[in-house]
PDB file of C-alpha atoms in Angstrom:
ATOM      1  CA  MET A   1     129.734 156.489 176.374  1.00  0.00           C
ATOM      2  CA  PRO A   2     128.504 153.055 176.969  1.00  0.00           C
ATOM      3  CA  PHE A   3     131.349 151.787 174.230  1.00  0.00           C
ATOM      4  CA  GLY A   4     134.879 153.050 174.242  1.00  0.00           C
ATOM      5  CA  PRO A   5     137.303 152.650 171.272  1.00  0.00           C
ATOM      6  CA  ASP A   6     138.412 149.102 172.219  1.00  0.00           C
ATOM      7  CA  ASP A   7     134.968 148.114 172.415  1.00  0.00           C
ATOM      8  CA  TRP A   8     134.109 149.009 168.968  1.00  0.00           C
ATOM      9  CA  ASN A   9     137.170 147.548 167.700  1.00  0.00           C
ATOM     10  CA  ALA A  10     136.192 144.214 169.146  1.00  0.00           C
ATOM     11  CA  VAL A  11     132.976 144.450 167.761  1.00  0.00           C
ATOM     12  CA  LEU A  12     134.571 145.253 164.196  1.00  0.00           C
ATOM     13  CA  LEU A  13     136.879 142.357 164.560  1.00  0.00           C
ATOM     14  CA  THR A  14     134.350 139.768 165.547  1.00  0.00           C
ATOM     15  CA  LEU A  15     132.143 140.885 162.776  1.00  0.00           C
ATOM     16  CA  LYS A  16     135.047 140.387 160.421  1.00  0.00           C
ATOM     17  CA  LEU A  17     135.899 136.978 161.725  1.00  0.00           C
ATOM     18  CA  ALA A  18     132.286 135.696 161.851  1.00  0.00           C
ATOM     19  CA  GLY A  19     131.650 136.771 158.167  1.00  0.00           C
ATOM     20  CA  THR A  20     135.152 135.622 156.775  1.00  0.00           C
ATOM     21  CA  THR A  21     134.768 132.219 158.849  1.00  0.00           C
ATOM     22  CA  THR A  22     131.133 131.841 157.538  1.00  0.00           C
ATOM     23  CA  LEU A  23     132.276 132.132 153.750  1.00  0.00           C
ATOM     24  CA  LEU A  24     134.926 129.778 154.170  1.00  0.00           C
ATOM     25  CA  LEU A  25     132.686 127.122 155.822  1.00  0.00           C
ATOM     26  CA  LEU A  26     130.051 127.540 153.214  1.00  0.00           C
ATOM     27  CA  LEU A  27     132.621 127.207 150.547  1.00  0.00           C
ATOM     28  CA  PHE A  28     134.457 124.368 151.909  1.00  0.00           C
ATOM     29  CA  GLY A  29     131.598 122.514 154.167  1.00  0.00           C
ATOM     30  CA  THR A  30     129.329 122.266 151.255  1.00  0.00           C
ATOM     31  CA  PRO A  31     131.231 119.597 149.290  1.00  0.00           C
ATOM     32  CA  ILE A  32     131.863 117.865 152.781  1.00  0.00           C
ATOM     33  CA  ALA A  33     127.829 117.820 153.448  1.00  0.00           C
ATOM     34  CA  TRP A  34     127.085 116.642 149.995  1.00  0.00           C
ATOM     35  CA  TRP A  35     129.609 113.813 150.214  1.00  0.00           C
ATOM     36  CA  LEU A  36     128.316 112.860 153.709  1.00  0.00           C
ATOM     37  CA  ALA A  37     124.827 112.833 152.486  1.00  0.00           C
ATOM     38  CA  ARG A  38     125.212 110.926 149.431  1.00  0.00           C
ATOM     39  CA  THR A  39     128.259 108.358 150.099  1.00  0.00           C
ATOM     40  CA  ARG A  40     128.014 104.949 151.225  1.00  0.00           C
ATOM     41  CA  SER A  41     131.763 104.645 151.842  1.00  0.00           C
ATOM     42  CA  TRP A  42     132.883 103.222 155.431  1.00  0.00           C
ATOM     43  CA  LEU A  43     134.717 106.834 155.730  1.00  0.00           C
ATOM     44  CA  LYS A  44     131.222 108.308 156.327  1.00  0.00           C
ATOM     45  CA  GLY A  45     131.163 107.445 159.916  1.00  0.00           C
ATOM     46  CA  PRO A  46     134.689 108.644 160.835  1.00  0.00           C
ATOM     47  CA  VAL A  47     134.488 111.862 158.686  1.00  0.00           C
ATOM     48  CA  GLY A  48     130.869 112.592 160.189  1.00  0.00           C
ATOM     49  CA  ALA A  49     132.482 111.958 163.946  1.00  0.00           C
ATOM     50  CA  ALA A  50     135.643 114.252 163.080  1.00  0.00           C
ATOM     51  CA  VAL A  51     132.935 117.249 161.852  1.00  0.00           C
ATOM     52  CA  ALA A  52     130.854 116.868 164.983  1.00  0.00           C
ATOM     53  CA  LEU A  53     133.913 116.567 167.390  1.00  0.00           C
ATOM     54  CA  PRO A  54     133.632 120.250 168.348  1.00  0.00           C
ATOM     55  CA  LEU A  55     130.145 119.908 169.512  1.00  0.00           C
ATOM     56  CA  VAL A  56     131.493 117.702 172.445  1.00  0.00           C
ATOM     57  CA  LEU A  57     134.980 118.618 173.067  1.00  0.00           C
ATOM     58  CA  PRO A  58     135.993 121.425 175.086  1.00  0.00           C
ATOM     59  CA  PRO A  59     137.043 124.578 173.192  1.00  0.00           C
ATOM     60  CA  THR A  60     140.394 124.913 175.084  1.00  0.00           C
ATOM     61  CA  VAL A  61     141.455 121.294 174.283  1.00  0.00           C
ATOM     62  CA  LEU A  62     140.911 122.278 170.361  1.00  0.00           C
ATOM     63  CA  GLY A  63     142.591 125.325 171.064  1.00  0.00           C
ATOM     64  CA  PHE A  64     145.388 123.747 172.903  1.00  0.00           C
ATOM     65  CA  TYR A  65     146.408 121.345 169.852  1.00  0.00           C
ATOM     66  CA  LEU A  66     145.891 123.899 167.278  1.00  0.00           C
ATOM     67  CA  LEU A  67     148.361 126.020 169.430  1.00  0.00           C
ATOM     68  CA  VAL A  68     150.716 123.078 169.588  1.00  0.00           C
ATOM     69  CA  THR A  69     150.022 122.063 165.882  1.00  0.00           C
ATOM     70  CA  LEU A  70     150.426 125.593 164.648  1.00  0.00           C
ATOM     71  CA  GLY A  71     153.291 126.718 166.987  1.00  0.00           C
ATOM     72  CA  PRO A  72     156.981 126.566 165.745  1.00  0.00           C
ATOM     73  CA  ASN A  73     157.762 122.997 166.770  1.00  0.00           C
ATOM     74  CA  GLY A  74     154.263 121.723 165.202  1.00  0.00           C
ATOM     75  CA  PRO A  75     154.171 120.378 161.916  1.00  0.00           C
ATOM     76  CA  ILE A  76     151.890 123.028 160.171  1.00  0.00           C
ATOM     77  CA  GLY A  77     153.897 125.692 162.140  1.00  0.00           C
ATOM     78  CA  GLN A  78     156.964 124.346 160.685  1.00  0.00           C
ATOM     79  CA  LEU A  79     155.506 124.377 157.083  1.00  0.00           C
ATOM     80  CA  THR A  80     154.231 127.986 157.348  1.00  0.00           C
ATOM     81  CA  GLN A  81     157.514 129.011 158.426  1.00  0.00           C
ATOM     82  CA  SER A  82     159.533 127.478 155.703  1.00  0.00           C
ATOM     83  CA  LEU A  83     157.051 129.003 153.016  1.00  0.00           C
ATOM     84  CA  GLY A  84     157.826 132.432 154.776  1.00  0.00           C
ATOM     85  CA  LEU A  85     154.466 132.873 155.985  1.00  0.00           C
ATOM     86  CA  GLY A  86     155.448 132.918 159.656  1.00  0.00           C
ATOM     87  CA  LEU A  87     153.369 131.775 162.710  1.00  0.00           C
ATOM     88  CA  LEU A  88     149.511 131.453 162.710  1.00  0.00           C
ATOM     89  CA  PRO A  89     149.143 131.641 166.292  1.00  0.00           C
ATOM     90  CA  PHE A  90     148.109 135.107 167.905  1.00  0.00           C
ATOM     91  CA  THR A  91     147.347 136.446 164.470  1.00  0.00           C
ATOM     92  CA  PHE A  92     143.844 137.089 162.458  1.00  0.00           C
ATOM     93  CA  PRO A  93     144.407 134.233 160.085  1.00  0.00           C
ATOM     94  CA  GLY A  94     144.998 131.868 162.992  1.00  0.00           C
ATOM     95  CA  LEU A  95     141.529 133.250 164.381  1.00  0.00           C
ATOM     96  CA  VAL A  96     139.838 132.443 161.232  1.00  0.00           C
ATOM     97  CA  LEU A  97     141.401 128.717 160.945  1.00  0.00           C
ATOM     98  CA  ALA A  98     140.301 128.067 164.442  1.00  0.00           C
ATOM     99  CA  SER A  99     136.951 129.579 164.127  1.00  0.00           C
ATOM    100  CA  VAL A 100     136.564 127.322 160.688  1.00  0.00           C
ATOM    101  CA  LEU A 101     137.198 124.127 162.744  1.00  0.00           C
ATOM    102  CA  TYR A 102     135.277 124.802 165.547  1.00  0.00           C
ATOM    103  CA  SER A 103     132.140 126.183 163.914  1.00  0.00           C
ATOM    104  CA  MET A 104     132.290 123.503 161.071  1.00  0.00           C
ATOM    105  CA  PRO A 105     129.265 121.266 162.641  1.00  0.00           C
ATOM    106  CA  PHE A 106     126.972 124.133 162.526  1.00  0.00           C
ATOM    107  CA  VAL A 107     127.426 124.523 158.927  1.00  0.00           C
ATOM    108  CA  VAL A 108     127.899 121.067 157.655  1.00  0.00           C
ATOM    109  CA  GLN A 109     125.266 119.152 159.647  1.00  0.00           C
ATOM    110  CA  PRO A 110     122.444 121.680 158.582  1.00  0.00           C
ATOM    111  CA  LEU A 111     123.669 121.167 154.862  1.00  0.00           C
ATOM    112  CA  GLN A 112     123.917 117.442 155.065  1.00  0.00           C
ATOM    113  CA  GLN A 113     120.284 117.260 156.546  1.00  0.00           C
ATOM    114  CA  ALA A 114     119.053 119.638 153.856  1.00  0.00           C
ATOM    115  CA  PHE A 115     120.749 117.381 151.055  1.00  0.00           C
ATOM    116  CA  GLU A 116     119.536 114.061 152.671  1.00  0.00           C
ATOM    117  CA  SER A 117     115.880 115.482 152.621  1.00  0.00           C
ATOM    118  CA  LEU A 118     116.151 115.885 149.102  1.00  0.00           C
ATOM    119  CA  GLY A 119     115.491 112.125 148.353  1.00  0.00           C
ATOM    120  CA  GLU A 120     116.196 110.506 144.952  1.00  0.00           C
ATOM    121  CA  ARG A 121     113.462 111.249 142.695  1.00  0.00           C
ATOM    122  CA  PRO A 122     114.637 114.979 141.814  1.00  0.00           C
ATOM    123  CA  LEU A 123     118.240 114.005 141.132  1.00  0.00           C
ATOM    124  CA  GLU A 124     116.546 110.662 139.147  1.00  0.00           C
ATOM    125  CA  ALA A 125     114.548 113.350 137.103  1.00  0.00           C
ATOM    126  CA  ALA A 126     117.454 115.533 136.402  1.00  0.00           C
ATOM    127  CA  ALA A 127     119.688 112.457 135.444  1.00  0.00           C
ATOM    128  CA  THR A 128     116.716 111.236 132.903  1.00  0.00           C
ATOM    129  CA  LEU A 129     117.022 114.723 131.133  1.00  0.00           C
ATOM    130  CA  ARG A 130     120.771 113.933 130.692  1.00  0.00           C
ATOM    131  CA  ALA A 131     121.949 116.493 133.223  1.00  0.00           C
ATOM    132  CA  SER A 132     125.587 116.348 134.178  1.00  0.00           C
ATOM    133  CA  PRO A 133     126.434 115.608 137.720  1.00  0.00           C
ATOM    134  CA  TRP A 134     127.509 118.940 137.987  1.00  0.00           C
ATOM    135  CA  ASP A 135     124.402 120.554 136.530  1.00  0.00           C
ATOM    136  CA  THR A 136     122.178 118.276 138.836  1.00  0.00           C
ATOM    137  CA  PHE A 137     124.180 119.689 141.914  1.00  0.00           C
ATOM    138  CA  PHE A 138     123.891 123.418 140.826  1.00  0.00           C
ATOM    139  CA  SER A 139     120.525 123.638 139.193  1.00  0.00           C
ATOM    140  CA  VAL A 140     118.729 121.010 141.197  1.00  0.00           C
ATOM    141  CA  ALA A 141     120.258 120.328 144.552  1.00  0.00           C
ATOM    142  CA  LEU A 142     121.498 123.784 145.642  1.00  0.00           C
ATOM    143  CA  PRO A 143     117.946 125.536 145.112  1.00  0.00           C
ATOM    144  CA  LEU A 144     116.166 122.892 146.829  1.00  0.00           C
ATOM    145  CA  ALA A 145     118.586 122.883 149.924  1.00  0.00           C
ATOM    146  CA  ARG A 146     118.186 126.595 150.386  1.00  0.00           C
ATOM    147  CA  PRO A 147     116.490 126.414 153.865  1.00  0.00           C
ATOM    148  CA  GLY A 148     119.521 124.568 155.061  1.00  0.00           C
ATOM    149  CA  PHE A 149     121.824 127.204 153.770  1.00  0.00           C
ATOM    150  CA  VAL A 150     120.100 129.888 155.335  1.00  0.00           C
ATOM    151  CA  THR A 151     119.991 127.765 158.655  1.00  0.00           C
ATOM    152  CA  ALA A 152     123.814 126.803 158.130  1.00  0.00           C
ATOM    153  CA  THR A 153     124.751 130.529 157.593  1.00  0.00           C
ATOM    154  CA  ILE A 154     122.867 131.880 160.601  1.00  0.00           C
ATOM    155  CA  LEU A 155     124.165 129.192 162.792  1.00  0.00           C
ATOM    156  CA  GLY A 156     127.706 129.393 161.623  1.00  0.00           C
ATOM    157  CA  PHE A 157     127.992 133.290 161.962  1.00  0.00           C
ATOM    158  CA  ALA A 158     126.274 133.147 165.283  1.00  0.00           C
ATOM    159  CA  HIS A 159     128.591 130.745 166.768  1.00  0.00           C
ATOM    160  CA  THR A 160     131.514 132.266 165.457  1.00  0.00           C
ATOM    161  CA  VAL A 161     130.411 135.521 167.214  1.00  0.00           C
ATOM    162  CA  GLY A 162     129.783 133.633 170.521  1.00  0.00           C
ATOM    163  CA  GLU A 163     133.343 131.814 170.477  1.00  0.00           C
ATOM    164  CA  PHE A 164     135.409 132.400 173.471  1.00  0.00           C
ATOM    165  CA  GLY A 165     137.516 129.452 174.615  1.00  0.00           C
ATOM    166  CA  VAL A 166     139.204 128.427 171.485  1.00  0.00           C
ATOM    167  CA  VAL A 167     139.872 132.165 170.163  1.00  0.00           C
ATOM    168  CA  LEU A 168     141.402 133.081 173.453  1.00  0.00           C
ATOM    169  CA  MET A 169     143.870 129.844 173.310  1.00  0.00           C
ATOM    170  CA  ILE A 170     144.699 130.399 169.659  1.00  0.00           C
ATOM    171  CA  GLY A 171     144.444 134.206 169.372  1.00  0.00           C
ATOM    172  CA  GLY A 172     145.195 135.627 172.794  1.00  0.00           C
ATOM    173  CA  ASN A 173     144.291 138.989 173.737  1.00  0.00           C
ATOM    174  CA  ILE A 174     145.757 141.584 171.514  1.00  0.00           C
ATOM    175  CA  PRO A 175     143.895 144.591 170.929  1.00  0.00           C
ATOM    176  CA  GLU A 176     142.768 145.412 167.295  1.00  0.00           C
ATOM    177  CA  LYS A 177     144.273 142.178 166.104  1.00  0.00           C
ATOM    178  CA  THR A 178     142.866 139.200 168.083  1.00  0.00           C
ATOM    179  CA  ARG A 179     140.484 140.492 170.884  1.00  0.00           C
ATOM    180  CA  VAL A 180     137.048 139.760 170.013  1.00  0.00           C
ATOM    181  CA  VAL A 181     133.802 140.744 171.918  1.00  0.00           C
ATOM    182  CA  SER A 182     133.732 137.664 174.049  1.00  0.00           C
ATOM    183  CA  VAL A 183     137.388 138.222 175.305  1.00  0.00           C
ATOM    184  CA  GLN A 184     136.828 142.094 175.567  1.00  0.00           C
ATOM    185  CA  ILE A 185     133.682 141.202 178.100  1.00  0.00           C
ATOM    186  CA  TYR A 186     136.194 138.913 179.963  1.00  0.00           C
ATOM    187  CA  ASP A 187     138.648 141.860 180.378  1.00  0.00           C
ATOM    188  CA  HIS A 188     136.136 144.389 181.530  1.00  0.00           C
ATOM    189  CA  VAL A 189     134.684 141.867 184.186  1.00  0.00           C
ATOM    190  CA  GLU A 190     138.362 141.062 185.222  1.00  0.00           C
ATOM    191  CA  ALA A 191     138.945 145.057 185.559  1.00  0.00           C
ATOM    192  CA  LEU A 192     135.608 145.122 187.530  1.00  0.00           C
ATOM    193  CA  GLU A 193     134.188 147.319 184.715  1.00  0.00           C
ATOM    194  CA  TYR A 194     130.746 146.124 185.111  1.00  0.00           C
ATOM    195  CA  THR A 195     128.994 148.909 183.344  1.00  0.00           C
ATOM    196  CA  GLN A 196     131.224 148.383 180.084  1.00  0.00           C
ATOM    197  CA  ALA A 197     130.667 144.224 180.329  1.00  0.00           C
ATOM    198  CA  HIS A 198     126.832 144.896 180.965  1.00  0.00           C
ATOM    199  CA  TRP A 199     126.564 146.950 177.315  1.00  0.00           C
ATOM    200  CA  LEU A 200     128.766 144.568 175.626  1.00  0.00           C
ATOM    201  CA  ALA A 201     127.031 141.450 177.175  1.00  0.00           C
ATOM    202  CA  GLY A 202     123.633 142.799 176.703  1.00  0.00           C
ATOM    203  CA  GLY A 203     124.239 143.539 173.335  1.00  0.00           C
ATOM    204  CA  MET A 204     125.333 139.716 172.717  1.00  0.00           C
ATOM    205  CA  LEU A 205     122.216 138.726 174.394  1.00  0.00           C
ATOM    206  CA  VAL A 206     120.127 140.536 172.051  1.00  0.00           C
ATOM    207  CA  PHE A 207     121.849 139.631 169.173  1.00  0.00           C
ATOM    208  CA  SER A 208     121.497 135.840 170.187  1.00  0.00           C
ATOM    209  CA  PHE A 209     117.840 136.389 170.714  1.00  0.00           C
ATOM    210  CA  LEU A 210     117.400 137.943 167.067  1.00  0.00           C
ATOM    211  CA  VAL A 211     119.823 135.322 165.604  1.00  0.00           C
ATOM    212  CA  LEU A 212     117.372 132.313 167.238  1.00  0.00           C
ATOM    213  CA  LEU A 213     114.219 134.576 166.021  1.00  0.00           C
ATOM    214  CA  ALA A 214     115.353 134.889 162.540  1.00  0.00           C
ATOM    215  CA  LEU A 215     116.203 130.999 162.350  1.00  0.00           C
ATOM    216  CA  TYR A 216     112.777 129.956 163.778  1.00  0.00           C
ATOM    217  CA  GLY A 217     111.352 132.537 161.387  1.00  0.00           C
ATOM    218  CA  SER A 218     113.125 131.046 158.292  1.00  0.00           C
ATOM    219  CA  LYS A 219     111.987 127.388 159.255  1.00  0.00           C
ATOM    220  CA  ALA A 220     108.408 128.618 159.649  1.00  0.00           C
ATOM    221  CA  ARG A 221     108.562 130.327 156.167  1.00  0.00           C
ATOM    222  CA  SER A 222     110.063 127.030 154.763  1.00  0.00           C
ATOM    223  CA  ARG A 223     107.243 124.731 156.378  1.00  0.00           C
ATOM    224  CA  HIS A 224     104.679 126.986 154.826  1.00  0.00           C
ATOM    225  CA  GLY A 225     106.461 127.351 151.655  1.00  0.00           C
ATOM    226  CA  TYR A 226     106.992 131.317 151.412  1.00  0.00           C
TER     227      TYR A 226
END
């Protein structure tokens, strides 16, 4: 068999991690993107830079500081311990937190660009009809920003699937708990199991191509209005 039990467990865990991370990013990233698109505050620059930081920061650096912060001597680690939640490093919730932070720009930035491209006219038209800010956001902004949500969902999911450094740092290599596909490929290569590594790596290659194909296809449909 090309895939063994450990390989399938890694695939399922990766899909679970990517799905959970993408949902959380859409939930929390949407208000951040809306604020960045609309605000004139001086905080827009620092907040935007913080969101984009994972684009230029080595994943091992982010993983290291998360490990320190969430560890037994870190502020968040001490908080979670005092609340009886234990420690997050080397757990699935810890992987989710690290993935949310690392994939954030891939969701927030497409949403921000989609909101900025709306312009003022649709929002002003809604205001003249006495729509509340909430009504304007849900009835006007969100439907018009649909292409941005499609892009953000695809990129957020795909980027989480492809993570390696940050998940290895914060999650380690625990079978069925934190060992994702990228780490499983690394294990196969270390063990000189190139056949198994080829199957997993090839699957990732096909997946990445299909993701990009879907992304460019959605953009083409959006440009042509269908």
